[in-house]
PDB file of C-alpha atoms and ligand atoms in Angstrom:
ATOM      1  CA  MET A   1       0.000   0.000   0.000  1.00  0.00           C
ATOM      2  CA  SER A   2       1.500   3.395  -0.955  1.00  0.00           C
ATOM      3  CA  GLN A   3       1.472   5.423   2.237  1.00  0.00           C
ATOM      4  CA  LYS A   4       2.637   8.973   2.736  1.00  0.00           C
ATOM      5  CA  LEU A   5       2.831  10.660   6.118  1.00  0.00           C
ATOM      6  CA  LEU A   6       0.291  13.469   5.954  1.00  0.00           C
ATOM      7  CA  TYR A   7       0.169  14.792   9.496  1.00  0.00           C
ATOM      8  CA  THR A   8       1.880  14.154  12.807  1.00  0.00           C
ATOM      9  CA  GLY A   9      -0.083  15.114  15.884  1.00  0.00           C
ATOM     10  CA  LYS A  10       0.973  14.777  19.527  1.00  0.00           C
ATOM     11  CA  ALA A  11      -0.241  11.184  19.838  1.00  0.00           C
ATOM     12  CA  LYS A  12      -1.400  10.137  16.370  1.00  0.00           C
ATOM     13  CA  SER A  13      -0.008  10.148  12.841  1.00  0.00           C
ATOM     14  CA  LEU A  14      -2.100  10.208   9.682  1.00  0.00           C
ATOM     15  CA  TYR A  15      -1.024   8.517   6.455  1.00  0.00           C
ATOM     16  CA  THR A  16      -2.584   8.532   3.004  1.00  0.00           C
ATOM     17  CA  THR A  17      -3.978   5.274   1.648  1.00  0.00           C
ATOM     18  CA  GLU A  18      -4.801   4.083  -1.862  1.00  0.00           C
ATOM     19  CA  ASN A  19      -8.306   5.429  -1.281  1.00  0.00           C
ATOM     20  CA  ASP A  20      -8.272   9.243  -1.536  1.00  0.00           C
ATOM     21  CA  ASP A  21     -11.212   9.461   0.851  1.00  0.00           C
ATOM     22  CA  GLN A  22      -9.563   7.415   3.614  1.00  0.00           C
ATOM     23  CA  LEU A  23      -6.533   7.830   5.875  1.00  0.00           C
ATOM     24  CA  LEU A  24      -4.603   5.470   8.110  1.00  0.00           C
ATOM     25  CA  CYS A  25      -4.584   6.769  11.687  1.00  0.00           C
ATOM     26  CA  VAL A  26      -1.718   5.382  13.770  1.00  0.00           C
ATOM     27  CA  PHE A  27      -2.021   5.708  17.545  1.00  0.00           C
ATOM     28  CA  ARG A  28       1.456   6.202  19.021  1.00  0.00           C
ATOM     29  CA  ASN A  29       2.727   5.650  22.547  1.00  0.00           C
ATOM     30  CA  ASP A  30       3.597   9.363  22.876  1.00  0.00           C
ATOM     31  CA  THR A  31       1.742  10.975  25.735  1.00  0.00           C
ATOM     32  CA  SER A  32       1.771  14.734  26.085  1.00  0.00           C
ATOM     33  CA  ALA A  33       0.624  17.257  28.630  1.00  0.00           C
ATOM     34  CA  PHE A  34       0.658  21.025  28.996  1.00  0.00           C
ATOM     35  CA  ASP A  35       0.290  21.757  25.263  1.00  0.00           C
ATOM     36  CA  GLY A  36       3.086  19.398  24.311  1.00  0.00           C
ATOM     37  CA  GLU A  37       5.597  20.765  26.850  1.00  0.00           C
ATOM     38  CA  ARG A  38       5.955  17.321  28.415  1.00  0.00           C
ATOM     39  CA  ILE A  39       6.054  14.218  26.217  1.00  0.00           C
ATOM     40  CA  GLU A  40       6.742  10.627  27.304  1.00  0.00           C
ATOM     41  CA  GLN A  41       6.404   7.224  25.719  1.00  0.00           C
ATOM     42  CA  LEU A  42       4.006   4.938  27.553  1.00  0.00           C
ATOM     43  CA  GLU A  43       4.249   1.328  26.450  1.00  0.00           C
ATOM     44  CA  ARG A  44       1.020  -0.195  25.052  1.00  0.00           C
ATOM     45  CA  LYS A  45      -0.811   3.145  25.057  1.00  0.00           C
ATOM     46  CA  GLY A  46      -1.091   3.352  21.255  1.00  0.00           C
ATOM     47  CA  MET A  47      -2.596  -0.109  21.127  1.00  0.00           C
ATOM     48  CA  VAL A  48      -5.015   0.509  24.006  1.00  0.00           C
ATOM     49  CA  ASN A  49      -6.167   3.845  22.579  1.00  0.00           C
ATOM     50  CA  ASN A  50      -6.645   2.432  19.079  1.00  0.00           C
ATOM     51  CA  HIS A  51      -8.936  -0.321  20.378  1.00  0.00           C
ATOM     52  CA  PHE A  52     -10.654   2.059  22.818  1.00  0.00           C
ATOM     53  CA  ASN A  53     -11.376   4.589  20.081  1.00  0.00           C
ATOM     54  CA  ALA A  54     -12.651   1.912  17.687  1.00  0.00           C
ATOM     55  CA  PHE A  55     -15.058   0.601  20.331  1.00  0.00           C
ATOM     56  CA  ILE A  56     -16.458   4.034  21.236  1.00  0.00           C
ATOM     57  CA  MET A  57     -16.738   5.260  17.632  1.00  0.00           C
ATOM     58  CA  GLN A  58     -18.634   2.091  16.670  1.00  0.00           C
ATOM     59  CA  LYS A  59     -20.984   2.466  19.647  1.00  0.00           C
ATOM     60  CA  LEU A  60     -21.637   6.054  18.533  1.00  0.00           C
ATOM     61  CA  GLN A  61     -22.303   4.973  14.936  1.00  0.00           C
ATOM     62  CA  GLN A  62     -24.754   2.327  16.164  1.00  0.00           C
ATOM     63  CA  ALA A  63     -26.515   5.075  18.127  1.00  0.00           C
ATOM     64  CA  GLY A  64     -26.753   7.309  15.043  1.00  0.00           C
ATOM     65  CA  VAL A  65     -23.805   9.647  15.722  1.00  0.00           C
ATOM     66  CA  PRO A  66     -21.834   9.718  12.448  1.00  0.00           C
ATOM     67  CA  ASN A  67     -18.047   9.751  12.708  1.00  0.00           C
ATOM     68  CA  HIS A  68     -14.917   9.141  10.664  1.00  0.00           C
ATOM     69  CA  PHE A  69     -14.117   5.617  11.918  1.00  0.00           C
ATOM     70  CA  VAL A  70     -14.086   2.994   9.152  1.00  0.00           C
ATOM     71  CA  LYS A  71     -12.314  -0.089  10.546  1.00  0.00           C
ATOM     72  CA  LEU A  72      -9.467  -1.382  12.657  1.00  0.00           C
ATOM     73  CA  GLU A  73      -6.422  -1.965  10.480  1.00  0.00           C
ATOM     74  CA  SER A  74      -4.010  -3.342  13.101  1.00  0.00           C
ATOM     75  CA  ASP A  75      -3.521  -3.229  16.864  1.00  0.00           C
ATOM     76  CA  THR A  76      -2.225   0.333  16.670  1.00  0.00           C
ATOM     77  CA  ALA A  77      -3.929   1.715  13.553  1.00  0.00           C
ATOM     78  CA  SER A  78      -7.390   2.338  12.118  1.00  0.00           C
ATOM     79  CA  ILE A  79      -8.748   3.419   8.763  1.00  0.00           C
ATOM     80  CA  VAL A  80     -10.720   6.663   9.022  1.00  0.00           C
ATOM     81  CA  LYS A  81     -12.516   8.930   6.582  1.00  0.00           C
ATOM     82  CA  ARG A  82     -10.517  11.931   5.425  1.00  0.00           C
ATOM     83  CA  LEU A  83     -11.988  15.062   7.027  1.00  0.00           C
ATOM     84  CA  LYS A  84     -11.128  18.734   6.745  1.00  0.00           C
ATOM     85  CA  MET A  85     -10.839  19.510  10.439  1.00  0.00           C
ATOM     86  CA  ILE A  86     -12.448  22.545  12.057  1.00  0.00           C
ATOM     87  CA  PRO A  87      -9.823  24.191  14.290  1.00  0.00           C
ATOM     88  CA  VAL A  88     -11.966  24.290  17.425  1.00  0.00           C
ATOM     89  CA  GLU A  89     -12.243  21.857  20.323  1.00  0.00           C
ATOM     90  CA  CYS A  90     -15.661  21.140  21.811  1.00  0.00           C
ATOM     91  CA  VAL A  91     -15.683  20.259  25.508  1.00  0.00           C
ATOM     92  CA  VAL A  92     -18.686  18.804  27.325  1.00  0.00           C
ATOM     93  CA  ARG A  93     -18.580  18.628  31.129  1.00  0.00           C
ATOM     94  CA  ASN A  94     -20.839  16.545  33.350  1.00  0.00           C
ATOM     95  CA  TYR A  95     -18.811  17.177  36.511  1.00  0.00           C
ATOM     96  CA  ALA A  96     -16.393  19.990  37.334  1.00  0.00           C
ATOM     97  CA  ALA A  97     -12.708  19.135  36.918  1.00  0.00           C
ATOM     98  CA  GLY A  98      -9.618  20.663  35.367  1.00  0.00           C
ATOM     99  CA  SER A  99      -9.714  24.072  33.736  1.00  0.00           C
ATOM    100  CA  ILE A 100     -13.293  24.996  34.688  1.00  0.00           C
ATOM    101  CA  CYS A 101     -12.292  24.716  38.354  1.00  0.00           C
ATOM    102  CA  ARG A 102      -9.308  27.022  37.799  1.00  0.00           C
ATOM    103  CA  ARG A 103     -11.221  29.508  35.626  1.00  0.00           C
ATOM    104  CA  LEU A 104     -14.424  29.782  37.637  1.00  0.00           C
ATOM    105  CA  GLY A 105     -13.312  28.768  41.116  1.00  0.00           C
ATOM    106  CA  ILE A 106     -15.616  25.737  41.075  1.00  0.00           C
ATOM    107  CA  GLU A 107     -14.968  22.826  43.413  1.00  0.00           C
ATOM    108  CA  SER A 108     -13.766  19.690  41.630  1.00  0.00           C
ATOM    109  CA  GLY A 109     -16.399  16.942  41.525  1.00  0.00           C
ATOM    110  CA  LEU A 110     -19.464  19.225  41.437  1.00  0.00           C
ATOM    111  CA  LYS A 111     -22.190  17.730  39.241  1.00  0.00           C
ATOM    112  CA  LEU A 112     -22.978  20.181  36.452  1.00  0.00           C
ATOM    113  CA  GLU A 113     -26.697  20.375  35.702  1.00  0.00           C
ATOM    114  CA  PRO A 114     -27.259  20.827  32.865  1.00  0.00           C
ATOM    115  CA  PRO A 115     -23.866  19.720  31.533  1.00  0.00           C
ATOM    116  CA  THR A 116     -21.797  22.601  30.136  1.00  0.00           C
ATOM    117  CA  PHE A 117     -20.436  23.063  26.644  1.00  0.00           C
ATOM    118  CA  GLU A 118     -17.318  25.078  25.809  1.00  0.00           C
ATOM    119  CA  PHE A 119     -15.331  25.944  22.681  1.00  0.00           C
ATOM    120  CA  PHE A 120     -11.537  26.252  22.656  1.00  0.00           C
ATOM    121  CA  LEU A 121      -9.285  27.294  19.798  1.00  0.00           C
ATOM    122  CA  LYS A 122      -6.960  24.493  18.745  1.00  0.00           C
ATOM    123  CA  ASN A 123      -3.662  26.327  19.067  1.00  0.00           C
ATOM    124  CA  ASP A 124      -0.874  25.010  21.325  1.00  0.00           C
ATOM    125  CA  ALA A 125       1.218  28.184  20.979  1.00  0.00           C
ATOM    126  CA  LEU A 126      -1.696  30.153  22.471  1.00  0.00           C
ATOM    127  CA  HIS A 127      -2.447  27.343  24.967  1.00  0.00           C
ATOM    128  CA  ASP A 128      -5.830  26.537  23.353  1.00  0.00           C
ATOM    129  CA  PRO A 129      -7.685  29.660  24.573  1.00  0.00           C
ATOM    130  CA  MET A 130     -11.385  29.487  25.337  1.00  0.00           C
ATOM    131  CA  ILE A 131     -13.468  31.101  22.569  1.00  0.00           C
ATOM    132  CA  ASN A 132     -17.145  31.761  21.945  1.00  0.00           C
ATOM    133  CA  GLU A 133     -19.490  31.493  18.973  1.00  0.00           C
ATOM    134  CA  SER A 134     -18.965  35.124  18.080  1.00  0.00           C
ATOM    135  CA  HIS A 135     -15.213  34.504  17.669  1.00  0.00           C
ATOM    136  CA  ILE A 136     -15.959  31.460  15.525  1.00  0.00           C
ATOM    137  CA  MET A 137     -18.186  33.551  13.196  1.00  0.00           C
ATOM    138  CA  THR A 138     -15.909  36.579  13.035  1.00  0.00           C
ATOM    139  CA  PHE A 139     -12.760  34.604  12.282  1.00  0.00           C
ATOM    140  CA  LYS A 140     -14.654  32.187  10.026  1.00  0.00           C
ATOM    141  CA  TRP A 141     -13.441  29.055  11.817  1.00  0.00           C
ATOM    142  CA  ALA A 142     -16.873  27.521  11.175  1.00  0.00           C
ATOM    143  CA  THR A 143     -20.362  28.518  10.003  1.00  0.00           C
ATOM    144  CA  PRO A 144     -23.413  29.043  12.259  1.00  0.00           C
ATOM    145  CA  GLU A 145     -24.766  25.738  10.906  1.00  0.00           C
ATOM    146  CA  ASP A 146     -21.498  23.976  11.847  1.00  0.00           C
ATOM    147  CA  VAL A 147     -21.663  25.432  15.354  1.00  0.00           C
ATOM    148  CA  ALA A 148     -25.233  24.253  15.845  1.00  0.00           C
ATOM    149  CA  LEU A 149     -24.357  20.790  14.565  1.00  0.00           C
ATOM    150  CA  MET A 150     -21.205  20.462  16.672  1.00  0.00           C
ATOM    151  CA  LYS A 151     -23.190  21.310  19.817  1.00  0.00           C
ATOM    152  CA  GLN A 152     -26.027  18.993  18.937  1.00  0.00           C
ATOM    153  CA  GLN A 153     -23.657  16.115  18.126  1.00  0.00           C
ATOM    154  CA  ALA A 154     -21.563  16.732  21.251  1.00  0.00           C
ATOM    155  CA  PHE A 155     -24.669  16.343  23.417  1.00  0.00           C
ATOM    156  CA  ALA A 156     -25.820  13.315  21.395  1.00  0.00           C
ATOM    157  CA  VAL A 157     -22.446  11.748  22.246  1.00  0.00           C
ATOM    158  CA  ASN A 158     -23.070  12.563  25.908  1.00  0.00           C
ATOM    159  CA  LYS A 159     -26.410  10.754  25.924  1.00  0.00           C
ATOM    160  CA  VAL A 160     -24.842   7.567  24.540  1.00  0.00           C
ATOM    161  CA  LEU A 161     -21.623   7.596  26.534  1.00  0.00           C
ATOM    162  CA  ILE A 162     -22.903   8.625  29.982  1.00  0.00           C
ATOM    163  CA  GLU A 163     -24.998   5.467  29.992  1.00  0.00           C
ATOM    164  CA  LEU A 164     -22.271   3.255  28.540  1.00  0.00           C
ATOM    165  CA  PHE A 165     -19.807   4.336  31.248  1.00  0.00           C
ATOM    166  CA  GLN A 166     -22.462   4.206  33.980  1.00  0.00           C
ATOM    167  CA  GLN A 167     -23.171   0.555  33.180  1.00  0.00           C
ATOM    168  CA  ALA A 168     -19.487  -0.151  33.820  1.00  0.00           C
ATOM    169  CA  GLY A 169     -19.536   1.648  37.192  1.00  0.00           C
ATOM    170  CA  LEU A 170     -17.705   4.643  35.712  1.00  0.00           C
ATOM    171  CA  ILE A 171     -18.387   8.380  35.605  1.00  0.00           C
ATOM    172  CA  LEU A 172     -17.754  10.238  32.357  1.00  0.00           C
ATOM    173  CA  VAL A 173     -16.620  13.530  33.887  1.00  0.00           C
ATOM    174  CA  ASP A 174     -15.819  15.486  30.706  1.00  0.00           C
ATOM    175  CA  TYR A 175     -14.445  15.069  27.197  1.00  0.00           C
ATOM    176  CA  LYS A 176     -13.106  16.922  24.196  1.00  0.00           C
ATOM    177  CA  LEU A 177     -14.363  16.371  20.667  1.00  0.00           C
ATOM    178  CA  GLU A 178     -13.186  17.611  17.294  1.00  0.00           C
ATOM    179  CA  PHE A 179     -15.249  17.749  14.128  1.00  0.00           C
ATOM    180  CA  GLY A 180     -14.408  17.942  10.451  1.00  0.00           C
ATOM    181  CA  ARG A 181     -16.032  18.473   7.101  1.00  0.00           C
ATOM    182  CA  HIS A 182     -16.740  15.492   4.889  1.00  0.00           C
ATOM    183  CA  GLY A 183     -18.316  16.387   1.558  1.00  0.00           C
ATOM    184  CA  HIS A 184     -21.126  18.805   2.356  1.00  0.00           C
ATOM    185  CA  GLY A 185     -21.577  17.511   5.889  1.00  0.00           C
ATOM    186  CA  LEU A 186     -19.826  17.619   9.213  1.00  0.00           C
ATOM    187  CA  MET A 187     -18.894  14.664  11.390  1.00  0.00           C
ATOM    188  CA  LEU A 188     -17.039  13.712  14.520  1.00  0.00           C
ATOM    189  CA  GLY A 189     -13.351  13.047  13.875  1.00  0.00           C
ATOM    190  CA  ASP A 190     -10.148  12.827  15.905  1.00  0.00           C
ATOM    191  CA  GLU A 191     -10.494  10.306  18.742  1.00  0.00           C
ATOM    192  CA  PHE A 192     -12.346   9.333  21.872  1.00  0.00           C
ATOM    193  CA  THR A 193      -9.849   7.806  24.312  1.00  0.00           C
ATOM    194  CA  PRO A 194      -8.816   8.357  27.952  1.00  0.00           C
ATOM    195  CA  ASP A 195      -6.235  10.825  26.548  1.00  0.00           C
ATOM    196  CA  GLY A 196      -9.060  13.260  25.794  1.00  0.00           C
ATOM    197  CA  CYS A 197     -11.620  12.684  28.499  1.00  0.00           C
ATOM    198  CA  ARG A 198     -11.888  12.304  32.264  1.00  0.00           C
ATOM    199  CA  ILE A 199     -13.196   9.057  33.733  1.00  0.00           C
ATOM    200  CA  TRP A 200     -13.626   8.315  37.445  1.00  0.00           C
ATOM    201  CA  ASP A 201     -14.645   5.153  39.239  1.00  0.00           C
ATOM    202  CA  ALA A 202     -18.252   5.743  40.340  1.00  0.00           C
ATOM    203  CA  GLU A 203     -17.679   4.461  43.894  1.00  0.00           C
ATOM    204  CA  THR A 204     -14.134   5.441  44.797  1.00  0.00           C
ATOM    205  CA  LYS A 205     -13.720   8.385  42.353  1.00  0.00           C
ATOM    206  CA  LYS A 206     -10.366   6.870  41.370  1.00  0.00           C
ATOM    207  CA  VAL A 207      -8.940   8.792  38.392  1.00  0.00           C
ATOM    208  CA  LEU A 208      -8.707   6.527  35.321  1.00  0.00           C
ATOM    209  CA  ASP A 209      -7.648   8.949  32.556  1.00  0.00           C
ATOM    210  CA  LYS A 210      -4.808  11.203  31.397  1.00  0.00           C
ATOM    211  CA  ASP A 211      -4.932  13.208  34.632  1.00  0.00           C
ATOM    212  CA  ARG A 212      -2.840  10.300  36.011  1.00  0.00           C
ATOM    213  CA  PHE A 213      -0.092  11.406  33.613  1.00  0.00           C
ATOM    214  CA  ARG A 214      -0.619  15.151  34.118  1.00  0.00           C
ATOM    215  CA  LYS A 215      -0.469  14.735  37.909  1.00  0.00           C
ATOM    216  CA  ASN A 216       2.291  12.081  37.989  1.00  0.00           C
ATOM    217  CA  MET A 217       0.001   9.540  39.638  1.00  0.00           C
ATOM    218  CA  GLY A 218       1.544   6.541  37.831  1.00  0.00           C
ATOM    219  CA  ASP A 219      -0.136   3.475  36.296  1.00  0.00           C
ATOM    220  CA  VAL A 220      -1.479   5.529  33.397  1.00  0.00           C
ATOM    221  CA  VAL A 221      -1.903   2.794  30.772  1.00  0.00           C
ATOM    222  CA  GLU A 222      -2.973   0.343  33.503  1.00  0.00           C
ATOM    223  CA  ALA A 223      -5.873   2.709  34.282  1.00  0.00           C
ATOM    224  CA  TYR A 224      -6.820   2.974  30.581  1.00  0.00           C
ATOM    225  CA  GLU A 225      -6.760  -0.838  30.414  1.00  0.00           C
ATOM    226  CA  GLU A 226      -8.976  -1.090  33.485  1.00  0.00           C
ATOM    227  CA  VAL A 227     -11.567   1.162  31.829  1.00  0.00           C
ATOM    228  CA  ALA A 228     -11.315  -0.842  28.593  1.00  0.00           C
ATOM    229  CA  LEU A 229     -11.817  -4.099  30.466  1.00  0.00           C
ATOM    230  CA  ARG A 230     -14.819  -2.747  32.353  1.00  0.00           C
ATOM    231  CA  LEU A 231     -16.395  -1.492  29.109  1.00  0.00           C
ATOM    232  CA  GLY A 232     -15.900  -4.935  27.559  1.00  0.00           C
ATOM    233  CA  ILE A 233     -13.262  -3.829  25.047  1.00  0.00           C
ATOM    234  CA  HIS A 234     -11.177  -6.739  23.833  1.00  0.00           C
ATOM    235  CA  LEU A 235      -7.453  -5.973  24.095  1.00  0.00           C
ATOM    236  CA  PRO A 236      -4.621  -8.232  22.924  1.00  0.00           C
ATOM    237  CA  GLN A 237      -3.057 -10.136  25.833  1.00  0.00           C
ATOM    238  CA  VAL A 238      -0.064  -8.688  27.661  1.00  0.00           C
ATOM    239  CA  SER A 239       2.901 -10.966  27.040  1.00  0.00           C
ATOM    240  CA  SER A 240       4.047 -12.367  30.368  1.00  0.00           C
ATOM    241  CA  PRO A 241       7.534 -11.319  31.523  1.00  0.00           C
ATOM    242  CA  ALA A 242      10.285 -13.868  30.809  1.00  0.00           C
TER     243      ALA A 242
HETATM  244  O1  LIG B 301      -8.253  21.047  30.595  1.00  0.00           O
HETATM  245  P1  LIG B 301      -9.755  20.991  30.591  1.00  0.00           P
HETATM  246  O2  LIG B 301     -10.343  20.751  31.942  1.00  0.00           O
HETATM  247  O3  LIG B 301     -10.378  22.179  29.889  1.00  0.00           O
HETATM  248  O4  LIG B 301     -10.111  19.712  29.702  1.00  0.00           O
HETATM  249  C1  LIG B 301     -11.443  19.269  29.532  1.00  0.00           C
HETATM  250  C2  LIG B 301     -11.429  17.910  28.855  1.00  0.00           C
HETATM  251  O5  LIG B 301     -10.942  18.031  27.523  1.00  0.00           O
HETATM  252  C3  LIG B 301     -10.505  16.888  29.548  1.00  0.00           C
HETATM  253  O6  LIG B 301     -11.096  15.618  29.460  1.00  0.00           O
HETATM  254  C4  LIG B 301      -9.231  16.939  28.728  1.00  0.00           C
HETATM  255  O7  LIG B 301      -8.541  15.714  28.740  1.00  0.00           O
HETATM  256  C5  LIG B 301      -9.771  17.259  27.339  1.00  0.00           C
HETATM  257  N1  LIG B 301      -8.840  18.066  26.542  1.00  0.00           N
HETATM  258  C6  LIG B 301      -8.146  17.471  25.503  1.00  0.00           C
HETATM  259  N2  LIG B 301      -7.281  18.221  24.740  1.00  0.00           N
HETATM  260  C7  LIG B 301      -7.107  19.519  24.984  1.00  0.00           C
HETATM  261  C8  LIG B 301      -7.805  20.140  26.027  1.00  0.00           C
HETATM  262  C9  LIG B 301      -8.667  19.382  26.803  1.00  0.00           C
HETATM  263  O8  LIG B 301      -8.307  16.280  25.247  1.00  0.00           O
HETATM  264  N3  LIG B 301      -6.272  20.219  24.218  1.00  0.00           N
END
């Protein structure tokens, strides 16, 4: 297969495929925090995230939320539809954690009713500043129709995933989504993995997401694997130490 590296992100690389409309998305072990200021390799993370993302994207498709996932290609790569990404990040929060606590002085763990929705500009150099719909219109990052659709889809995702995580005894605290244009439409792209969301154990509130890396709590990939196991995601076996 003739493959050309098209884009290297902080944790994924995109390659062309023989099909102009599809890309190969490789999930790497690189793990970054603080807008790429800290990067480490975490063994097995690429594999876990690839399977995690495939599982969630398929659940969303089954529930009528269109997205770019096509199929698993290998343990660390998936085929996805080629999208023209919109440079904004959409964050949905069910509980307060992270930047909303810092920005608004909210206590971590507060249940947010109704859940909140926020836009951020995808720009590491500017530390992904928070933006609003007016900025999006003025700077033409997306159309009013795109904005309405991104919000609607982000909440549709919430409906599906809150329940999915709840059934596994997990709380979906918050998550970040990115959307892209495909033909005349718009659909969910990027990824849904513990790198881009917060997940807590419902009973103990144990942190099971990338905050373990950000806060040097250890056992990062082990936590991702625990979530995967509890959601029923099939992961290749760990080879036992010699
Ligand atoms: O940092 P903050 O609290 O705003 O993050 C909200 C959610 O969005 C978290 O789940 C975080 O992992 C995710 N996020 C992300 N990529 C970013 C910013 C936030 O995946 N650049």
